[in-house]
Coordinates of N, CA and C and ligand atoms in Angstrom, one line a residue:
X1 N -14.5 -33.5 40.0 CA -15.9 -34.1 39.7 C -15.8 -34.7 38.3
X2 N -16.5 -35.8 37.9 CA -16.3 -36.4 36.9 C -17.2 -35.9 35.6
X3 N -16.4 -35.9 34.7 CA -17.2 -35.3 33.4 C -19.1 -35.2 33.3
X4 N -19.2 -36.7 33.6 CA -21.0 -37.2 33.5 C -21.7 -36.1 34.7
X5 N -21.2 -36.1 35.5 CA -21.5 -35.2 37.0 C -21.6 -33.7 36.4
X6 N -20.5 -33.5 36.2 CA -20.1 -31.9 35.6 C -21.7 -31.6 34.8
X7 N -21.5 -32.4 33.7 CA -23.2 -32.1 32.8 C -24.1 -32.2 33.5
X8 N -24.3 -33.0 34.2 CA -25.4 -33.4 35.3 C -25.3 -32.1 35.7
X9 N -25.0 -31.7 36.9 CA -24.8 -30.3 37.6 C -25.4 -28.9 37.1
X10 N -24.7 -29.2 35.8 CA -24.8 -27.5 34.9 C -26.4 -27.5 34.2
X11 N -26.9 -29.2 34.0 CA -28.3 -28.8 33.6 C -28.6 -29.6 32.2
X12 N -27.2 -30.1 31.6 CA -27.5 -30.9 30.4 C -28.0 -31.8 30.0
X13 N -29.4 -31.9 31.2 CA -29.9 -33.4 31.2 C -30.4 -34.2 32.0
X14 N -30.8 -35.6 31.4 CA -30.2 -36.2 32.5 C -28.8 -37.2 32.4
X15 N -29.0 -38.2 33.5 CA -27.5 -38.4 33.4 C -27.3 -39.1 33.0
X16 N -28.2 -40.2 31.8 CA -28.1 -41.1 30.6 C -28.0 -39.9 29.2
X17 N -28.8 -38.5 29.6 CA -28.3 -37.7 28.1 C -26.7 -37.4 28.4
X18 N -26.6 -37.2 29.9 CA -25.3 -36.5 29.7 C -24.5 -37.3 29.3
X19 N -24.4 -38.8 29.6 CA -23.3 -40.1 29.0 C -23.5 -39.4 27.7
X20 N -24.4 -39.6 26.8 CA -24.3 -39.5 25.0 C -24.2 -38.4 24.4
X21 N -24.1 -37.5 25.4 CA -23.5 -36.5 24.8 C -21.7 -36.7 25.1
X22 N -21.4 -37.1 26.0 CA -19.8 -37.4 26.2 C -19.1 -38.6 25.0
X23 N -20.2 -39.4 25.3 CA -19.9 -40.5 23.8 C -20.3 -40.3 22.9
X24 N -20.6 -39.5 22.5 CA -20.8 -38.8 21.1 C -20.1 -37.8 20.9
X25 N -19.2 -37.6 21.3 CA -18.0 -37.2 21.3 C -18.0 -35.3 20.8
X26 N -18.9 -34.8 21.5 CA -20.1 -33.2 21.7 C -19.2 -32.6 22.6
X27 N -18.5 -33.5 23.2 CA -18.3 -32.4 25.0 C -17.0 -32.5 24.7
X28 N -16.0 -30.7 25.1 CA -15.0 -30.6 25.1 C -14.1 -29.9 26.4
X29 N -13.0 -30.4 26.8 CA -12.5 -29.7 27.6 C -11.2 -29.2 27.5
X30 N -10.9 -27.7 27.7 CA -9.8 -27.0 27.0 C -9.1 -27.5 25.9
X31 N -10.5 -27.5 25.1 CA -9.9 -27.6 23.6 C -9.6 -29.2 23.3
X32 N -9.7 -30.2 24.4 CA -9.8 -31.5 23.8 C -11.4 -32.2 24.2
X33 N -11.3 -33.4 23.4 CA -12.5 -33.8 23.0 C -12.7 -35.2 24.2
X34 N -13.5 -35.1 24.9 CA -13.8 -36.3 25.8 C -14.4 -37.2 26.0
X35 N -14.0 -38.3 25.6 CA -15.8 -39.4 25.2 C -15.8 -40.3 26.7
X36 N -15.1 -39.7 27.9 CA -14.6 -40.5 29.1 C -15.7 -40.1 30.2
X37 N -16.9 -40.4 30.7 CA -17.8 -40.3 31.4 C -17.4 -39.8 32.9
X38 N -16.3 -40.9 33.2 CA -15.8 -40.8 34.1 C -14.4 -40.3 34.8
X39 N -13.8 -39.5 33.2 CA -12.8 -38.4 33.8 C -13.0 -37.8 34.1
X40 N -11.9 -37.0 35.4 CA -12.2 -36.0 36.4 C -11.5 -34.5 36.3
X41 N -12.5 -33.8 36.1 CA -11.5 -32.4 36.5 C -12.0 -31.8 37.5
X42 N -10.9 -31.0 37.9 CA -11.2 -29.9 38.5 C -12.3 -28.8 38.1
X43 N -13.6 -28.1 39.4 CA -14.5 -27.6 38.5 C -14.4 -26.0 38.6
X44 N -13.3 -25.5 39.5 CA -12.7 -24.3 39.5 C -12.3 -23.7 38.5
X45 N -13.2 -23.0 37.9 CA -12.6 -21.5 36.5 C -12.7 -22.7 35.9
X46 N -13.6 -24.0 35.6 CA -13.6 -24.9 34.4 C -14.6 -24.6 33.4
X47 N -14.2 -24.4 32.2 CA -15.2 -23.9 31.0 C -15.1 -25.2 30.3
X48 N -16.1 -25.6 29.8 CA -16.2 -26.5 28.7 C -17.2 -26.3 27.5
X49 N -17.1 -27.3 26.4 CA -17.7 -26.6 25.6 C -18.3 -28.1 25.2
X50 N -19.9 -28.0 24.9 CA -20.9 -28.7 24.3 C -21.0 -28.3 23.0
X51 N -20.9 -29.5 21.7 CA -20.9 -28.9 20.8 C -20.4 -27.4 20.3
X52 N -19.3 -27.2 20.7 CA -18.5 -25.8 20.2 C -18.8 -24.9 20.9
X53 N -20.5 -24.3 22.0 CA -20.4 -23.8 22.5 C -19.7 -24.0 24.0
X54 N -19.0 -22.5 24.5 CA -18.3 -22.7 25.8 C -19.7 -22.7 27.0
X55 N -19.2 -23.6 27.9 CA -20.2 -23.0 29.4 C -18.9 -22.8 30.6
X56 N -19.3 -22.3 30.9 CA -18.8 -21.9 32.3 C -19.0 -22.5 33.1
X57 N -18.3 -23.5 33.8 CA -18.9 -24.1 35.5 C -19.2 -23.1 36.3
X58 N -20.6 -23.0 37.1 CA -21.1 -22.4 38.0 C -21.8 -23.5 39.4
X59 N -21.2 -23.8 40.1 CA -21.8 -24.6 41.1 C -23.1 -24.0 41.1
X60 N -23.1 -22.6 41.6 CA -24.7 -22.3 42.0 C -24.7 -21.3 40.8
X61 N -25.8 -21.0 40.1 CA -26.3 -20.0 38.8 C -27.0 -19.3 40.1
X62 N -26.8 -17.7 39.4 CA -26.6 -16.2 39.9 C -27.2 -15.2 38.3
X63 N -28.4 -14.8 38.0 CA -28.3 -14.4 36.9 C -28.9 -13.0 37.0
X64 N -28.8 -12.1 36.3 CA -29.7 -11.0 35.8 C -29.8 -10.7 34.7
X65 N -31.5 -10.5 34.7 CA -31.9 -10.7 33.1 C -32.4 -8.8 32.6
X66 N -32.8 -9.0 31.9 CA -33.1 -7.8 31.3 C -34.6 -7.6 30.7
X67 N -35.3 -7.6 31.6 CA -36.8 -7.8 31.1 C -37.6 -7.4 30.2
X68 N -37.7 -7.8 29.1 CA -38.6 -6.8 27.8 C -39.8 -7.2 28.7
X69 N -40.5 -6.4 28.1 CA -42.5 -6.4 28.2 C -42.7 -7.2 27.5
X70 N -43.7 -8.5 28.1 CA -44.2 -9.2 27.6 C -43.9 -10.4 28.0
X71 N -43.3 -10.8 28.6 CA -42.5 -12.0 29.5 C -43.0 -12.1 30.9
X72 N -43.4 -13.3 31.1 CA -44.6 -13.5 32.1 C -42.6 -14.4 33.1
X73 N -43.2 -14.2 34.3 CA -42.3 -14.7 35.4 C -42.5 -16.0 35.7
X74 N -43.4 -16.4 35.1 CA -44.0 -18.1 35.5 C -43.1 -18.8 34.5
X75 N -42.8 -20.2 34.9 CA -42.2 -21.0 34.4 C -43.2 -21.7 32.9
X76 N -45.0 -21.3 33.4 CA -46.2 -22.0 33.4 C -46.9 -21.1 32.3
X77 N -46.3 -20.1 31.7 CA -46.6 -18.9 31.7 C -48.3 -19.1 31.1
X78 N -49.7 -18.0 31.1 CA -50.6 -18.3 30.9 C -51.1 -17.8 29.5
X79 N -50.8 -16.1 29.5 CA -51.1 -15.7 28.3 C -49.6 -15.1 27.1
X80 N -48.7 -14.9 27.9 CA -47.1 -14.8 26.9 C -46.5 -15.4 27.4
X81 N -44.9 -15.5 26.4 CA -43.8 -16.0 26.7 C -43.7 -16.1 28.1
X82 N -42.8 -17.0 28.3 CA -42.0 -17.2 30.1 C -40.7 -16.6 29.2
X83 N -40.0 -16.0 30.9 CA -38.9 -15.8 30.6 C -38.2 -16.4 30.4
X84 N -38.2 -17.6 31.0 CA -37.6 -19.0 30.7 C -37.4 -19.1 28.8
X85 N -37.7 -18.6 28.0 CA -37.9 -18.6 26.6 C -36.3 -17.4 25.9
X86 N -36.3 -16.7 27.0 CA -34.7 -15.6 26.9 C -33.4 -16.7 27.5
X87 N -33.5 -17.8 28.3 CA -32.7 -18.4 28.6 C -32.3 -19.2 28.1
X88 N -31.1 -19.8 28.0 CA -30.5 -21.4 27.6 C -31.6 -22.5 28.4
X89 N -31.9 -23.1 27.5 CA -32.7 -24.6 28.8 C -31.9 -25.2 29.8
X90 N -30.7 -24.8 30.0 CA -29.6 -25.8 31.1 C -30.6 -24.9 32.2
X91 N -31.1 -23.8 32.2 CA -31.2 -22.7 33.5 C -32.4 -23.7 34.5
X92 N -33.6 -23.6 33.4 CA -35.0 -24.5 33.6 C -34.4 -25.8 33.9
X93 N -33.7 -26.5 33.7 CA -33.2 -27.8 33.6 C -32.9 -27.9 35.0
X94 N -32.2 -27.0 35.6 CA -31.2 -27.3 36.7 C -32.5 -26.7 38.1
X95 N -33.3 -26.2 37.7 CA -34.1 -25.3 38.4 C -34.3 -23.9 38.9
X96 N -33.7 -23.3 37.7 CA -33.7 -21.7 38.4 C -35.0 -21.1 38.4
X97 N -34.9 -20.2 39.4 CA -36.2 -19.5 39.6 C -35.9 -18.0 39.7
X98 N -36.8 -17.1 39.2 CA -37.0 -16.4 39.3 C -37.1 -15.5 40.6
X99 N -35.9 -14.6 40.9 CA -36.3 -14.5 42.6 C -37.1 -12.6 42.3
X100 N -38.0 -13.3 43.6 CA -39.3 -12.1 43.4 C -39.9 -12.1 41.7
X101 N -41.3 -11.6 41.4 CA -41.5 -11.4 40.1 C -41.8 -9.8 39.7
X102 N -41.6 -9.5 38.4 CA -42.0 -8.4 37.5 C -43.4 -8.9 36.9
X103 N -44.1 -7.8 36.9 CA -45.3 -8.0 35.8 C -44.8 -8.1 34.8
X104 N -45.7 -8.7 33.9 CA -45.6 -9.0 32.5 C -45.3 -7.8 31.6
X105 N -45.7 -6.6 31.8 CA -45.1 -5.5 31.0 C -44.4 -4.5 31.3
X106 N -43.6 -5.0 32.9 CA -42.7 -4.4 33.4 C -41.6 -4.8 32.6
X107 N -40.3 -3.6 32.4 CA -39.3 -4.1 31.9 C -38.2 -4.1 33.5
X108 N -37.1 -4.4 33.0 CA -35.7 -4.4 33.5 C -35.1 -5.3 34.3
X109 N -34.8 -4.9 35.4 CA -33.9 -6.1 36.1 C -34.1 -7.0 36.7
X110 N -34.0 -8.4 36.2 CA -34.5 -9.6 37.0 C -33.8 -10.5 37.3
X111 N -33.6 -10.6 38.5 CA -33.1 -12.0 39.2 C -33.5 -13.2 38.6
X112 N -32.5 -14.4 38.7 CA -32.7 -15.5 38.6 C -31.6 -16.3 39.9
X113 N -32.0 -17.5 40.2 CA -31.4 -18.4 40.7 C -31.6 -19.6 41.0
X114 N -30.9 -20.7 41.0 CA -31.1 -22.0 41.7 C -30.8 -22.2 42.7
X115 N -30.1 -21.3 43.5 CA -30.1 -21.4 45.0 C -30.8 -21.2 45.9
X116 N -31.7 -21.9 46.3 CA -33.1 -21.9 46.9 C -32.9 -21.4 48.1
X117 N -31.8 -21.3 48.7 CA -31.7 -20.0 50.3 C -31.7 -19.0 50.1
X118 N -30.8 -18.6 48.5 CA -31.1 -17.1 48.2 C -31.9 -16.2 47.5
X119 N -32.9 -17.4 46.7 CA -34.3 -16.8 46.2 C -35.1 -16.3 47.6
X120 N -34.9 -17.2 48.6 CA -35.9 -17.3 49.9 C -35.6 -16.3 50.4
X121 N -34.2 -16.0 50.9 CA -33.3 -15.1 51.5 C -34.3 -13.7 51.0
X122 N -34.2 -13.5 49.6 CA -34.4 -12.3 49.2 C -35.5 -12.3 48.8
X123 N -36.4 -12.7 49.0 CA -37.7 -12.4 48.7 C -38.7 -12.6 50.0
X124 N -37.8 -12.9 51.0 CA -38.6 -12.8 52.2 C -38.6 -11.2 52.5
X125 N -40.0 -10.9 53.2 CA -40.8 -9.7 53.7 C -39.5 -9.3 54.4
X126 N -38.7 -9.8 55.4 CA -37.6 -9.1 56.5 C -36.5 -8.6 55.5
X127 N -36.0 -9.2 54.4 CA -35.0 -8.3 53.5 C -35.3 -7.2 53.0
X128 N -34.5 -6.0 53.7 CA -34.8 -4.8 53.9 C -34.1 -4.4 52.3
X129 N -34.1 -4.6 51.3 CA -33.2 -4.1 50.0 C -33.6 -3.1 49.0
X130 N -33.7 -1.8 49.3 CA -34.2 -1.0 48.0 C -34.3 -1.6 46.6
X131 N -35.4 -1.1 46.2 CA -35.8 -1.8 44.6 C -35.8 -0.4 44.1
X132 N -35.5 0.0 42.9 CA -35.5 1.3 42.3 C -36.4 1.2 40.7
X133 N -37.7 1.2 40.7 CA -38.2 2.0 40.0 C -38.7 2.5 38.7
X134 N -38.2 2.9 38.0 CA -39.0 4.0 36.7 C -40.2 4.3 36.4
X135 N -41.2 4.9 36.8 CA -43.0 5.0 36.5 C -43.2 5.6 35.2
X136 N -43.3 5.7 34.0 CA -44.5 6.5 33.2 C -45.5 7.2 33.6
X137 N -46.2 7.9 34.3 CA -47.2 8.0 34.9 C -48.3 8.7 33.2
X138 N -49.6 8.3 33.4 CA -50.6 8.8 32.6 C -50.8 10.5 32.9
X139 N -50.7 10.5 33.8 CA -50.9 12.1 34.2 C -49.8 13.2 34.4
X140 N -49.5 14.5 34.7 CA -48.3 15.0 34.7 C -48.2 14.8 37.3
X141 N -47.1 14.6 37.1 CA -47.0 14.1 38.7 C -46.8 15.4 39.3
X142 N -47.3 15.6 40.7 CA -47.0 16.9 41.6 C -46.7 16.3 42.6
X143 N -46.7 18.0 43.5 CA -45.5 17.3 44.8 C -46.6 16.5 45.9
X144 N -48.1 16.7 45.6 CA -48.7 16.4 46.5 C -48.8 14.8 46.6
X145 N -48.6 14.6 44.9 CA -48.8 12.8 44.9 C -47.2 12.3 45.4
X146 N -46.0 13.0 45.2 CA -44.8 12.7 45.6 C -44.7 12.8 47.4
X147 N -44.7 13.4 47.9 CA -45.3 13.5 49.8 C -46.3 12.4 50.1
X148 N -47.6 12.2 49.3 CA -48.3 11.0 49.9 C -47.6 9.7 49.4
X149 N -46.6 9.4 48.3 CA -45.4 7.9 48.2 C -44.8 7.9 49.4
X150 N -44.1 9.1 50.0 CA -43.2 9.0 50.9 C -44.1 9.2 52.3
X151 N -44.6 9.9 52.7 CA -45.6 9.8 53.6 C -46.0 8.0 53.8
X152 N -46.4 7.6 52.8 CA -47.3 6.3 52.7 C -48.5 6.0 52.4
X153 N -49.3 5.4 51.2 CA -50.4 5.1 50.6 C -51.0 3.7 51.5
X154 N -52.2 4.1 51.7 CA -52.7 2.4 52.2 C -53.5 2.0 50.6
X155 N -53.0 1.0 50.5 CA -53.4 0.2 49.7 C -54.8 -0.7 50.1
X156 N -55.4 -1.1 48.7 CA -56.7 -1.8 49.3 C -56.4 -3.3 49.9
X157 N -57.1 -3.6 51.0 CA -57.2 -4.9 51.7 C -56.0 -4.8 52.7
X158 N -54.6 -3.6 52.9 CA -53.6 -3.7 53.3 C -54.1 -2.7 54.6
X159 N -53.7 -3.1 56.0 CA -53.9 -2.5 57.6 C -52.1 -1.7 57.5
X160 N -51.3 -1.5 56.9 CA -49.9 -0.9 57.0 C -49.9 -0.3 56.0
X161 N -49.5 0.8 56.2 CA -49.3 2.2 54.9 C -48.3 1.4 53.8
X162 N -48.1 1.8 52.4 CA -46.7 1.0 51.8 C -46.0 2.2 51.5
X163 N -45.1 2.9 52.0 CA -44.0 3.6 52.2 C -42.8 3.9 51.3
X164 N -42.8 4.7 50.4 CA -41.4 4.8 49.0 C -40.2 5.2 50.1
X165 N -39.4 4.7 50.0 CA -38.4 5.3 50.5 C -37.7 6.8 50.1
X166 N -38.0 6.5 48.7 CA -38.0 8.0 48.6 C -38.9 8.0 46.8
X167 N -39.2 8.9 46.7 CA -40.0 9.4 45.1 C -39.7 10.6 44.3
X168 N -39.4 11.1 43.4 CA -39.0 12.1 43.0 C -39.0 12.4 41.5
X169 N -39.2 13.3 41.0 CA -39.8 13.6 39.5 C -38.7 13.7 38.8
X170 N -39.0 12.8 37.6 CA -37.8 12.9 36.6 C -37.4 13.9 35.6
X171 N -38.9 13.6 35.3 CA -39.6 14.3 34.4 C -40.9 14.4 34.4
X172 N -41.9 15.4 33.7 CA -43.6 15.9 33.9 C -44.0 14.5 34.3
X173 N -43.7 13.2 33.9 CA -44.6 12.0 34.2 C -43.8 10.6 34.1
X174 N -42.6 11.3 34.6 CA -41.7 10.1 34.9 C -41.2 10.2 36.3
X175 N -41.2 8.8 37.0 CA -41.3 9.1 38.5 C -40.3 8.3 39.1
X176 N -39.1 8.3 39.8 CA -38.5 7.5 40.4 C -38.8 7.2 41.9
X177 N -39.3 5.9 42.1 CA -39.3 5.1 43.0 C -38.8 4.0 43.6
X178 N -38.4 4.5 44.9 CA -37.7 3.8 46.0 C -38.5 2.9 46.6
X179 N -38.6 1.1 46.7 CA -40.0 0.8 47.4 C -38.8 -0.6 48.5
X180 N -39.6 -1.2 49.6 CA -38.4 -1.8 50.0 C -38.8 -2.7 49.8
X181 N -40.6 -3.3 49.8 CA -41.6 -4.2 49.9 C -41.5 -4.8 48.0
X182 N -42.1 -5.8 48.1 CA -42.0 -6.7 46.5 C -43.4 -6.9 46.6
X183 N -44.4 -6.2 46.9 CA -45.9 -7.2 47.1 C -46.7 -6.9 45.8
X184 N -47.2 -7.6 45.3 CA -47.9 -7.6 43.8 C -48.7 -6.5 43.8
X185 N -47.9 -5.9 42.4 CA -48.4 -4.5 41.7 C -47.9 -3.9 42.4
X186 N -47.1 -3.6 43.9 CA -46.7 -3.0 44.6 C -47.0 -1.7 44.2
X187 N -45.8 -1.0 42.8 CA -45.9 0.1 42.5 C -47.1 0.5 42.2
X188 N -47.5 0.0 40.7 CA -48.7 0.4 39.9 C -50.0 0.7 41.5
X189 N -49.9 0.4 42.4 CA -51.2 0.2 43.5 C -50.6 1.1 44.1
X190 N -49.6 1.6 44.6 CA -49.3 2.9 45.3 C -49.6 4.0 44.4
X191 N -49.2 4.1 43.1 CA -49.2 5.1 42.4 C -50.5 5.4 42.2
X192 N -51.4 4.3 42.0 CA -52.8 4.3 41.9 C -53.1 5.3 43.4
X193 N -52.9 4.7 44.4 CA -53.5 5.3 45.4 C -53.2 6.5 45.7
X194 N -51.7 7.2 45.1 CA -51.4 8.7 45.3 C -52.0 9.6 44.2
X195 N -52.9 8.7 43.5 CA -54.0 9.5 42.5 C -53.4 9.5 41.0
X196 N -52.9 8.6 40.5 CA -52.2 8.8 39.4 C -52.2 7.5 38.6
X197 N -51.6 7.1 37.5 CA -51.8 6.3 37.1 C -49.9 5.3 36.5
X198 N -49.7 4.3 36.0 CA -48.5 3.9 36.3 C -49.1 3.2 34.4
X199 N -48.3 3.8 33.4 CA -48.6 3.2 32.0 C -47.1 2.8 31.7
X200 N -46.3 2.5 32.6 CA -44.8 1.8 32.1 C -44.4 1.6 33.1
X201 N -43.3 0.4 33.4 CA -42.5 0.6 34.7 C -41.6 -0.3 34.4
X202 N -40.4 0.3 35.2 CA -38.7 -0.2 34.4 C -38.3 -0.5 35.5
X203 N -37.9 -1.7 36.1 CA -36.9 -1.5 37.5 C -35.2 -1.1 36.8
X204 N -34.6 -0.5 37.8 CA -33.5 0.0 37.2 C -32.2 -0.3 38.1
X205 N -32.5 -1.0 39.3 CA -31.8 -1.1 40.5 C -32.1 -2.4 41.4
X206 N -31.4 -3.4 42.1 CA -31.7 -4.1 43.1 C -30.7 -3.4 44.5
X207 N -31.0 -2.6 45.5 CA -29.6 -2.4 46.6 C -28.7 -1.8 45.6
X208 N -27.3 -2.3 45.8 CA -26.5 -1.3 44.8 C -26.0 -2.0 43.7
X209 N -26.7 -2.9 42.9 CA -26.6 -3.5 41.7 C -27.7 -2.5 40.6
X210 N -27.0 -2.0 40.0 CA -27.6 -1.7 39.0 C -27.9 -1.9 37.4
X211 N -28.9 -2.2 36.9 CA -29.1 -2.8 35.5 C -28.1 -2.4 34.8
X212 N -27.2 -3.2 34.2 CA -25.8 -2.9 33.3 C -26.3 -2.3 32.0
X213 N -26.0 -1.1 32.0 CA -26.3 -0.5 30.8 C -26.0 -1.3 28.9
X214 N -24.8 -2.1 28.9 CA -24.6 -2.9 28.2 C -25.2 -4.5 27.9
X215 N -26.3 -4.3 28.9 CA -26.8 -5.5 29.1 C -28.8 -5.2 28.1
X216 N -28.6 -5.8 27.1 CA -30.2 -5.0 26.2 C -31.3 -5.7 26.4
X217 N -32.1 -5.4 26.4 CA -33.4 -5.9 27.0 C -33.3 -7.3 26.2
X218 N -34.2 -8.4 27.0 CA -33.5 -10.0 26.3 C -32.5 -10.4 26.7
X219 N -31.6 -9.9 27.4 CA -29.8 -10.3 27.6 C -30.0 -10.9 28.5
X220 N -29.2 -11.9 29.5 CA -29.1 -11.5 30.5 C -27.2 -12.5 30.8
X221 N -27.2 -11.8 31.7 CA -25.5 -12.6 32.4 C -25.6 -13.0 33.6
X222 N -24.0 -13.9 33.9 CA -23.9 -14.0 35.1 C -23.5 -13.6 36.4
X223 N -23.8 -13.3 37.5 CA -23.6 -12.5 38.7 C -22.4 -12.5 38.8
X224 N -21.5 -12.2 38.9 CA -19.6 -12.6 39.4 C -20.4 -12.2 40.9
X225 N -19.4 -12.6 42.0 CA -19.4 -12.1 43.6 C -19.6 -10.4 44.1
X226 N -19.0 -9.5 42.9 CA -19.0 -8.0 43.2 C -20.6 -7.8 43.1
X227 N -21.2 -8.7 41.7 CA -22.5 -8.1 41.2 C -23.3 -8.5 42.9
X228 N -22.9 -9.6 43.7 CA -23.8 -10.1 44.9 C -23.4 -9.9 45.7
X229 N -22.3 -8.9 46.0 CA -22.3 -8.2 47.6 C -22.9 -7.2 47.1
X230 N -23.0 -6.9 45.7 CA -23.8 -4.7 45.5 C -25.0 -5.2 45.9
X231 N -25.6 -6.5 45.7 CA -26.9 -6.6 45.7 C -27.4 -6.6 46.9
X232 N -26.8 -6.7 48.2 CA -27.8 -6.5 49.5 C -26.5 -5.0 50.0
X233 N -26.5 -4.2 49.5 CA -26.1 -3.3 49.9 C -27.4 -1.9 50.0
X234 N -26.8 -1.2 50.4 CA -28.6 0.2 50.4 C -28.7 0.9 49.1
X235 N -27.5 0.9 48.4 CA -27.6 0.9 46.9 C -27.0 2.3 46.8
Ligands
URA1 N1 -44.5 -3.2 41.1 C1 -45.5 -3.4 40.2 O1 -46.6 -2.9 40.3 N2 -45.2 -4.2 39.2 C2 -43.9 -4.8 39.1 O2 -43.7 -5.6 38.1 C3 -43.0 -4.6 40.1 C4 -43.3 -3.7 41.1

């Protein structure tokens, strides 16, 4: 692929910025400097560097972010930051989306992608993928509200119970939840409805990808292939 393409691709623009940044002689490849629009490399394990910083070629971007509270999932955001604001602009640039959303004061693990079959893929109702969890609860939790999660809570305006795959006490008012469903407020509205109340919530799990402990709230990296087969696995 040719240099101007490469930039094009990854997000640096468009494809009159990405010429001037090559002729301005900004863009590097293994350590040499390229002002050739139209030389070709190979884009296999190819890293280049814009102004000093390295990028990684990624045909398709695969990301997970680390959600602080307070970061809205809208690109559009209304009353805080977009997450889009923790990323590099190449991500916005190229079109990544956020696959499924977190409430705004949910923290932890968040998808991103530009591959629009696998935001779709995984955020359709039929992908059966455990999401895992962390509640705060306001109250101290019992077994009765833990049996009606797994049992199943009907939710308001919902004709199908929404069902935890499984629930279990962490602690007095910490609650781990298994849900399979992504539907808005999902948790905070079941917890609501097994009589309790939801004052924090952390996802900590997608299937068998789990939030990288090394990874701090605000971080986020990119998927390698291991992180995206753990991710549709039962976790
Ligand atoms: N359930 C919720 O209530 N909120 C989230 O952000 C995610 C799941």
């Amino acid at each position: 692929m040719n240099l101007e393409s490469i930039l094009f691709s990854q997000g640096f623009g468009t494809r009159r910025q990405c010429r001037g940044l090559i002729a301005g002689a900004r863009v590097a490849v293994a350590g040499e400097t390229c002002t050739d629009p139209l030389a070709v490399f190979d884009t296999a394990g190819l890293v280049f560097s814009v102004d000093g910083a390295p990028w990684p070629f990624h045909e398709r971007a695969y990301l997970a972010l680390n959600k602080p509270a307070g970061y809205e999932c809208s690109r559009d955001p209304q009353h805080h930051l977009s997450v889009f604001h923790l990323l590099p602009p190449q991500f916005a640039e190229r079109n990544v989306q956020c696959v499924g959303r977190l409430d705004q004061d949910t923290t932890g693990l968040l998808l991103l992608s530009d591959d629009g079959q696998f935001v779709h893929a995984f955020t359709s109702p039929r992908r059966k993928v455990p999401k895992i969890y962390v509640a705060t609860t306001r109250h101290p939790l019992d077994e009765t509200q833990l049996q009606a999660l797994r049992d199943g809570v009907l939710l308001h305006g919902e004709r199908v119970p929404s069902v935890a795959l499984a629930a279990s006490a962490r602690g007095e008012r910490e609650l781990e939840l298994s849900v399979l469903e992504g539907k808005y407020h999902q948790v905070k509205r079941m917890v609501a409805a097994a009589g309790n109340r939801v004052e924090a919530l952390h996802r900590e799990r997608i299937g068998g990808y789990a939030l990288p402990d090394d990874l701090a709230p605000g971080a986020w990296r990119w998927l390698d292939a291991a992180a995206l087969g753990a991710l549709s696995t039962p976790g």
